[in-house]
């Protein structure tokens, strides 16, 4: 297959029609159509079905699009690496981070990167880990900051950067609020708040280890909402320290889980792209900051 035609097909798929892809690329529609027909001859099957409002991908087109996204990601990494090799104080780094990391880890990382490399174009988008990995696979970000998520495919590389201790969050007047550490078994009769699927699974694992099934009454991914509910006495919760670093409600009490509990925060990249200077620098800075945090938490 002609790699240029594969990338052109990706634009058709992303824009939904030949005419829209032609406008985006500055080509004529007949030229776009000609290259699409050439690619379909190369793969010996149709990739799109033409409809009144645009095009619809066939099964073969959907399969090829996944490879086209991977190719675009590889080429983007190559372009960034070559640009940075020419001038280490240039280039672009696009970061995707989950909410509490976007509020804490990412701003510190961006500050240090721009201090060291003033001309580096650093950009941030806040998304949950599955969406961050999707952006990475599609070539729409360079570095994903995620937690407790090990991609199953080998196209991505995982770089653990820090532990994020999990804390028990109680109302300030809760009977256990003065405890230095909290035994989860003593909260077996309390009502609980659960968050995203990964956070909920972690709560279930810890509570079952403590010998009870939590009575989950409320569900929210927003750590500000969680703390407002806890402060009002509606429930108790578990939150990672990054979320509490971003915001701690004055009406809650926070304590470690007796026996310890934490999640792992990792930087994820396209496999092989960690040699790009900006990505390599970002991972190094994340690991350095994570090491200081672990030392401080002991």
mmCIF file with all atom_site columns, N, CA, C and O in Angstrom, residues 174-210:
data_model
loop_
_atom_site.group_PDB
_atom_site.id
_atom_site.type_symbol
_atom_site.label_atom_id
_atom_site.label_alt_id
_atom_site.label_comp_id
_atom_site.label_asym_id
_atom_site.label_entity_id
_atom_site.label_seq_id
_atom_site.pdbx_PDB_ins_code
_atom_site.Cartn_x
_atom_site.Cartn_y
_atom_site.Cartn_z
_atom_site.occupancy
_atom_site.B_iso_or_equiv
_atom_site.pdbx_formal_charge
_atom_site.auth_seq_id
_atom_site.auth_comp_id
_atom_site.auth_asym_id
_atom_site.auth_atom_id
_atom_site.pdbx_PDB_model_num
ATOM 1   N N  . UNK A 1 174 ? -17.292 13.158 62.080 1.00 0.00 ? 174 UNK A N  1
ATOM 2   C CA . UNK A 1 174 ? -17.427 11.699 62.061 1.00 0.00 ? 174 UNK A CA 1
ATOM 3   C C  . UNK A 1 174 ? -16.700 11.113 63.278 1.00 0.00 ? 174 UNK A C  1
ATOM 4   O O  . UNK A 1 174 ? -15.652 11.619 63.686 1.00 0.00 ? 174 UNK A O  1
ATOM 5   N N  . UNK A 1 175 ? -17.212 10.054 63.894 1.00 0.00 ? 175 UNK A N  1
ATOM 6   C CA . UNK A 1 175 ? -16.567 9.472  65.074 1.00 0.00 ? 175 UNK A CA 1
ATOM 7   C C  . UNK A 1 175 ? -15.111 9.060  64.871 1.00 0.00 ? 175 UNK A C  1
ATOM 8   O O  . UNK A 1 175 ? -14.342 9.019  65.836 1.00 0.00 ? 175 UNK A O  1
ATOM 9   N N  . UNK A 1 176 ? -14.716 8.767  63.635 1.00 0.00 ? 176 UNK A N  1
ATOM 10  C CA . UNK A 1 176 ? -13.335 8.350  63.359 1.00 0.00 ? 176 UNK A CA 1
ATOM 11  C C  . UNK A 1 176 ? -12.474 9.489  62.815 1.00 0.00 ? 176 UNK A C  1
ATOM 12  O O  . UNK A 1 176 ? -11.337 9.262  62.416 1.00 0.00 ? 176 UNK A O  1
ATOM 13  N N  . UNK A 1 177 ? -13.008 10.698 62.811 1.00 0.00 ? 177 UNK A N  1
ATOM 14  C CA . UNK A 1 177 ? -12.306 11.823 62.170 1.00 0.00 ? 177 UNK A CA 1
ATOM 15  C C  . UNK A 1 177 ? -10.963 12.131 62.812 1.00 0.00 ? 177 UNK A C  1
ATOM 16  O O  . UNK A 1 177 ? -10.060 12.652 62.162 1.00 0.00 ? 177 UNK A O  1
ATOM 17  N N  . UNK A 1 178 ? -10.792 11.803 64.091 1.00 0.00 ? 178 UNK A N  1
ATOM 18  C CA . UNK A 1 178 ? -9.545  12.134 64.782 1.00 0.00 ? 178 UNK A CA 1
ATOM 19  C C  . UNK A 1 178 ? -8.491  11.033 64.648 1.00 0.00 ? 178 UNK A C  1
ATOM 20  O O  . UNK A 1 178 ? -7.364  11.199 65.135 1.00 0.00 ? 178 UNK A O  1
ATOM 21  N N  . UNK A 1 179 ? -8.826  9.915  63.997 1.00 0.00 ? 179 UNK A N  1
ATOM 22  C CA . UNK A 1 179 ? -7.886  8.805  63.881 1.00 0.00 ? 179 UNK A CA 1
ATOM 23  C C  . UNK A 1 179 ? -6.718  9.165  62.958 1.00 0.00 ? 179 UNK A C  1
ATOM 24  O O  . UNK A 1 179 ? -6.903  9.815  61.931 1.00 0.00 ? 179 UNK A O  1
ATOM 25  N N  . UNK A 1 180 ? -5.517  8.720  63.332 1.00 0.00 ? 180 UNK A N  1
ATOM 26  C CA . UNK A 1 180 ? -4.346  8.969  62.473 1.00 0.00 ? 180 UNK A CA 1
ATOM 27  C C  . UNK A 1 180 ? -4.387  8.082  61.237 1.00 0.00 ? 180 UNK A C  1
ATOM 28  O O  . UNK A 1 180 ? -3.924  8.467  60.181 1.00 0.00 ? 180 UNK A O  1
ATOM 29  N N  . UNK A 1 181 ? -4.876  6.867  61.380 1.00 0.00 ? 181 UNK A N  1
ATOM 30  C CA . UNK A 1 181 ? -5.160  5.976  60.255 1.00 0.00 ? 181 UNK A CA 1
ATOM 31  C C  . UNK A 1 181 ? -6.535  5.372  60.498 1.00 0.00 ? 181 UNK A C  1
ATOM 32  O O  . UNK A 1 181 ? -6.975  5.258  61.648 1.00 0.00 ? 181 UNK A O  1
ATOM 33  N N  . UNK A 1 182 ? -7.204  4.989  59.423 1.00 0.00 ? 182 UNK A N  1
ATOM 34  C CA . UNK A 1 182 ? -8.574  4.488  59.547 1.00 0.00 ? 182 UNK A CA 1
ATOM 35  C C  . UNK A 1 182 ? -8.638  3.043  59.067 1.00 0.00 ? 182 UNK A C  1
ATOM 36  O O  . UNK A 1 182 ? -8.207  2.722  57.955 1.00 0.00 ? 182 UNK A O  1
ATOM 37  N N  . UNK A 1 183 ? -9.178  2.191  59.922 1.00 0.00 ? 183 UNK A N  1
ATOM 38  C CA . UNK A 1 183 ? -9.456  0.803  59.573 1.00 0.00 ? 183 UNK A CA 1
ATOM 39  C C  . UNK A 1 183 ? -10.778 0.775  58.804 1.00 0.00 ? 183 UNK A C  1
ATOM 40  O O  . UNK A 1 183 ? -11.836 1.118  59.346 1.00 0.00 ? 183 UNK A O  1
ATOM 41  N N  . UNK A 1 184 ? -10.729 0.361  57.535 1.00 0.00 ? 184 UNK A N  1
ATOM 42  C CA . UNK A 1 184 ? -11.946 0.389  56.712 1.00 0.00 ? 184 UNK A CA 1
ATOM 43  C C  . UNK A 1 184 ? -13.051 -0.480 57.293 1.00 0.00 ? 184 UNK A C  1
ATOM 44  O O  . UNK A 1 184 ? -14.237 -0.191 57.088 1.00 0.00 ? 184 UNK A O  1
ATOM 45  N N  . UNK A 1 185 ? -12.687 -1.525 58.019 1.00 0.00 ? 185 UNK A N  1
ATOM 46  C CA . UNK A 1 185 ? -13.710 -2.401 58.605 1.00 0.00 ? 185 UNK A CA 1
ATOM 47  C C  . UNK A 1 185 ? -14.637 -1.620 59.536 1.00 0.00 ? 185 UNK A C  1
ATOM 48  O O  . UNK A 1 185 ? -15.812 -1.975 59.695 1.00 0.00 ? 185 UNK A O  1
ATOM 49  N N  . UNK A 1 186 ? -14.120 -0.543 60.133 1.00 0.00 ? 186 UNK A N  1
ATOM 50  C CA . UNK A 1 186 ? -14.948 0.254  61.042 1.00 0.00 ? 186 UNK A CA 1
ATOM 51  C C  . UNK A 1 186 ? -15.931 1.158  60.296 1.00 0.00 ? 186 UNK A C  1
ATOM 52  O O  . UNK A 1 186 ? -16.756 1.824  60.922 1.00 0.00 ? 186 UNK A O  1
ATOM 53  N N  . UNK A 1 187 ? -15.833 1.162  58.970 1.00 0.00 ? 187 UNK A N  1
ATOM 54  C CA . UNK A 1 187 ? -16.763 1.956  58.153 1.00 0.00 ? 187 UNK A CA 1
ATOM 55  C C  . UNK A 1 187 ? -17.758 1.065  57.416 1.00 0.00 ? 187 UNK A C  1
ATOM 56  O O  . UNK A 1 187 ? -18.419 1.505  56.475 1.00 0.00 ? 187 UNK A O  1
ATOM 57  N N  . UNK A 1 188 ? -17.852 -0.187 57.855 1.00 0.00 ? 188 UNK A N  1
ATOM 58  C CA . UNK A 1 188 ? -18.719 -1.152 57.160 1.00 0.00 ? 188 UNK A CA 1
ATOM 59  C C  . UNK A 1 188 ? -20.181 -0.730 57.172 1.00 0.00 ? 188 UNK A C  1
ATOM 60  O O  . UNK A 1 188 ? -20.942 -1.062 56.254 1.00 0.00 ? 188 UNK A O  1
ATOM 61  N N  . UNK A 1 189 ? -20.605 0.003  58.194 1.00 0.00 ? 189 UNK A N  1
ATOM 62  C CA . UNK A 1 189 ? -22.011 0.407  58.294 1.00 0.00 ? 189 UNK A CA 1
ATOM 63  C C  . UNK A 1 189 ? -22.270 1.794  57.699 1.00 0.00 ? 189 UNK A C  1
ATOM 64  O O  . UNK A 1 189 ? -23.412 2.259  57.683 1.00 0.00 ? 189 UNK A O  1
ATOM 65  N N  . UNK A 1 190 ? -21.236 2.452  57.213 1.00 0.00 ? 190 UNK A N  1
ATOM 66  C CA . UNK A 1 190 ? -21.400 3.787  56.630 1.00 0.00 ? 190 UNK A CA 1
ATOM 67  C C  . UNK A 1 190 ? -21.902 3.685  55.196 1.00 0.00 ? 190 UNK A C  1
ATOM 68  O O  . UNK A 1 190 ? -21.768 2.660  54.520 1.00 0.00 ? 190 UNK A O  1
ATOM 69  N N  . UNK A 1 191 ? -22.463 4.787  54.729 1.00 0.00 ? 191 UNK A N  1
ATOM 70  C CA . UNK A 1 191 ? -22.822 4.919  53.316 1.00 0.00 ? 191 UNK A CA 1
ATOM 71  C C  . UNK A 1 191 ? -21.601 5.445  52.563 1.00 0.00 ? 191 UNK A C  1
ATOM 72  O O  . UNK A 1 191 ? -20.817 6.224  53.105 1.00 0.00 ? 191 UNK A O  1
ATOM 73  N N  . UNK A 1 192 ? -21.457 5.039  51.291 1.00 0.00 ? 192 UNK A N  1
ATOM 74  C CA . UNK A 1 192 ? -20.247 5.341  50.531 1.00 0.00 ? 192 UNK A CA 1
ATOM 75  C C  . UNK A 1 192 ? -20.572 6.088  49.235 1.00 0.00 ? 192 UNK A C  1
ATOM 76  O O  . UNK A 1 192 ? -21.683 6.029  48.716 1.00 0.00 ? 192 UNK A O  1
ATOM 77  N N  . UNK A 1 193 ? -19.541 6.754  48.739 1.00 0.00 ? 193 UNK A N  1
ATOM 78  C CA . UNK A 1 193 ? -19.583 7.391  47.419 1.00 0.00 ? 193 UNK A CA 1
ATOM 79  C C  . UNK A 1 193 ? -18.600 6.656  46.522 1.00 0.00 ? 193 UNK A C  1
ATOM 80  O O  . UNK A 1 193 ? -17.468 6.389  46.932 1.00 0.00 ? 193 UNK A O  1
ATOM 81  N N  . UNK A 1 194 ? -19.017 6.318  45.304 1.00 0.00 ? 194 UNK A N  1
ATOM 82  C CA . UNK A 1 194 ? -18.137 5.671  44.325 1.00 0.00 ? 194 UNK A CA 1
ATOM 83  C C  . UNK A 1 194 ? -17.910 6.607  43.152 1.00 0.00 ? 194 UNK A C  1
ATOM 84  O O  . UNK A 1 194 ? -18.764 7.439  42.829 1.00 0.00 ? 194 UNK A O  1
ATOM 85  N N  . UNK A 1 195 ? -16.769 6.456  42.509 1.00 0.00 ? 195 UNK A N  1
ATOM 86  C CA . UNK A 1 195 ? -16.443 7.304  41.367 1.00 0.00 ? 195 UNK A CA 1
ATOM 87  C C  . UNK A 1 195 ? -16.453 6.530  40.065 1.00 0.00 ? 195 UNK A C  1
ATOM 88  O O  . UNK A 1 195 ? -17.351 5.720  39.815 1.00 0.00 ? 195 UNK A O  1
ATOM 89  N N  . UNK A 1 196 ? -15.442 6.744  39.244 1.00 0.00 ? 196 UNK A N  1
ATOM 90  C CA . UNK A 1 196 ? -15.347 6.089  37.941 1.00 0.00 ? 196 UNK A CA 1
ATOM 91  C C  . UNK A 1 196 ? -15.214 4.577  38.132 1.00 0.00 ? 196 UNK A C  1
ATOM 92  O O  . UNK A 1 196 ? -15.015 4.085  39.246 1.00 0.00 ? 196 UNK A O  1
ATOM 93  N N  . UNK A 1 197 ? -15.285 3.831  37.043 1.00 0.00 ? 197 UNK A N  1
ATOM 94  C CA . UNK A 1 197 ? -15.248 2.367  37.126 1.00 0.00 ? 197 UNK A CA 1
ATOM 95  C C  . UNK A 1 197 ? -13.979 1.877  37.807 1.00 0.00 ? 197 UNK A C  1
ATOM 96  O O  . UNK A 1 197 ? -14.018 0.953  38.634 1.00 0.00 ? 197 UNK A O  1
ATOM 97  N N  . UNK A 1 198 ? -12.825 2.482  37.479 1.00 0.00 ? 198 UNK A N  1
ATOM 98  C CA . UNK A 1 198 ? -11.559 2.044  38.086 1.00 0.00 ? 198 UNK A CA 1
ATOM 99  C C  . UNK A 1 198 ? -11.532 2.364  39.574 1.00 0.00 ? 198 UNK A C  1
ATOM 100 O O  . UNK A 1 198 ? -11.073 1.564  40.381 1.00 0.00 ? 198 UNK A O  1
ATOM 101 N N  . UNK A 1 199 ? -12.042 3.558  39.962 1.00 0.00 ? 199 UNK A N  1
ATOM 102 C CA . UNK A 1 199 ? -12.084 3.938  41.374 1.00 0.00 ? 199 UNK A CA 1
ATOM 103 C C  . UNK A 1 199 ? -13.063 3.057  42.141 1.00 0.00 ? 199 UNK A C  1
ATOM 104 O O  . UNK A 1 199 ? -12.794 2.659  43.281 1.00 0.00 ? 199 UNK A O  1
ATOM 105 N N  . UNK A 1 200 ? -14.185 2.757  41.524 1.00 0.00 ? 200 UNK A N  1
ATOM 106 C CA . UNK A 1 200 ? -15.187 1.891  42.159 1.00 0.00 ? 200 UNK A CA 1
ATOM 107 C C  . UNK A 1 200 ? -14.601 0.500  42.406 1.00 0.00 ? 200 UNK A C  1
ATOM 108 O O  . UNK A 1 200 ? -14.776 -0.077 43.486 1.00 0.00 ? 200 UNK A O  1
ATOM 109 N N  . UNK A 1 201 ? -13.898 -0.037 41.408 1.00 0.00 ? 201 UNK A N  1
ATOM 110 C CA . UNK A 1 201 ? -13.285 -1.358 41.564 1.00 0.00 ? 201 UNK A CA 1
ATOM 111 C C  . UNK A 1 201 ? -12.281 -1.360 42.709 1.00 0.00 ? 201 UNK A C  1
ATOM 112 O O  . UNK A 1 201 ? -12.184 -2.329 43.469 1.00 0.00 ? 201 UNK A O  1
ATOM 113 N N  . UNK A 1 202 ? -11.516 -0.266 42.824 1.00 0.00 ? 202 UNK A N  1
ATOM 114 C CA . UNK A 1 202 ? -10.534 -0.166 43.902 1.00 0.00 ? 202 UNK A CA 1
ATOM 115 C C  . UNK A 1 202 ? -11.232 -0.144 45.260 1.00 0.00 ? 202 UNK A C  1
ATOM 116 O O  . UNK A 1 202 ? -10.808 -0.821 46.209 1.00 0.00 ? 202 UNK A O  1
ATOM 117 N N  . UNK A 1 203 ? -12.319 0.615  45.375 1.00 0.00 ? 203 UNK A N  1
ATOM 118 C CA . UNK A 1 203 ? -13.091 0.652  46.617 1.00 0.00 ? 203 UNK A CA 1
ATOM 119 C C  . UNK A 1 203 ? -13.610 -0.737 46.963 1.00 0.00 ? 203 UNK A C  1
ATOM 120 O O  . UNK A 1 203 ? -13.528 -1.177 48.124 1.00 0.00 ? 203 UNK A O  1
ATOM 121 N N  . UNK A 1 204 ? -14.149 -1.446 45.978 1.00 0.00 ? 204 UNK A N  1
ATOM 122 C CA . UNK A 1 204 ? -14.685 -2.781 46.230 1.00 0.00 ? 204 UNK A CA 1
ATOM 123 C C  . UNK A 1 204 ? -13.596 -3.750 46.678 1.00 0.00 ? 204 UNK A C  1
ATOM 124 O O  . UNK A 1 204 ? -13.804 -4.548 47.604 1.00 0.00 ? 204 UNK A O  1
ATOM 125 N N  . UNK A 1 205 ? -12.410 -3.669 46.048 1.00 0.00 ? 205 UNK A N  1
ATOM 126 C CA . UNK A 1 205 ? -11.318 -4.559 46.446 1.00 0.00 ? 205 UNK A CA 1
ATOM 127 C C  . UNK A 1 205 ? -10.893 -4.294 47.884 1.00 0.00 ? 205 UNK A C  1
ATOM 128 O O  . UNK A 1 205 ? -10.714 -5.221 48.678 1.00 0.00 ? 205 UNK A O  1
ATOM 129 N N  . UNK A 1 206 ? -10.745 -3.028 48.241 1.00 0.00 ? 206 UNK A N  1
ATOM 130 C CA . UNK A 1 206 ? -10.283 -2.684 49.587 1.00 0.00 ? 206 UNK A CA 1
ATOM 131 C C  . UNK A 1 206 ? -11.326 -3.042 50.643 1.00 0.00 ? 206 UNK A C  1
ATOM 132 O O  . UNK A 1 206 ? -10.989 -3.559 51.718 1.00 0.00 ? 206 UNK A O  1
ATOM 133 N N  . UNK A 1 207 ? -12.599 -2.762 50.363 1.00 0.00 ? 207 UNK A N  1
ATOM 134 C CA . UNK A 1 207 ? -13.636 -3.052 51.346 1.00 0.00 ? 207 UNK A CA 1
ATOM 135 C C  . UNK A 1 207 ? -13.813 -4.557 51.526 1.00 0.00 ? 207 UNK A C  1
ATOM 136 O O  . UNK A 1 207 ? -13.993 -5.034 52.658 1.00 0.00 ? 207 UNK A O  1
ATOM 137 N N  . UNK A 1 208 ? -13.757 -5.307 50.439 1.00 0.00 ? 208 UNK A N  1
ATOM 138 C CA . UNK A 1 208 ? -13.889 -6.762 50.561 1.00 0.00 ? 208 UNK A CA 1
ATOM 139 C C  . UNK A 1 208 ? -12.702 -7.346 51.319 1.00 0.00 ? 208 UNK A C  1
ATOM 140 O O  . UNK A 1 208 ? -12.863 -8.308 52.077 1.00 0.00 ? 208 UNK A O  1
ATOM 141 N N  . UNK A 1 209 ? -11.516 -6.756 51.089 1.00 0.00 ? 209 UNK A N  1
ATOM 142 C CA . UNK A 1 209 ? -10.358 -7.192 51.870 1.00 0.00 ? 209 UNK A CA 1
ATOM 143 C C  . UNK A 1 209 ? -10.575 -6.925 53.359 1.00 0.00 ? 209 UNK A C  1
ATOM 144 O O  . UNK A 1 209 ? -10.090 -7.668 54.218 1.00 0.00 ? 209 UNK A O  1
ATOM 145 N N  . UNK A 1 210 ? -11.325 -5.851 53.659 1.00 0.00 ? 210 UNK A N  1
ATOM 146 C CA . UNK A 1 210 ? -11.628 -5.518 55.054 1.00 0.00 ? 210 UNK A CA 1
ATOM 147 C C  . UNK A 1 210 ? -12.828 -6.299 55.579 1.00 0.00 ? 210 UNK A C  1
ATOM 148 O O  . UNK A 1 210 ? -13.185 -6.159 56.758 1.00 0.00 ? 210 UNK A O  1
#
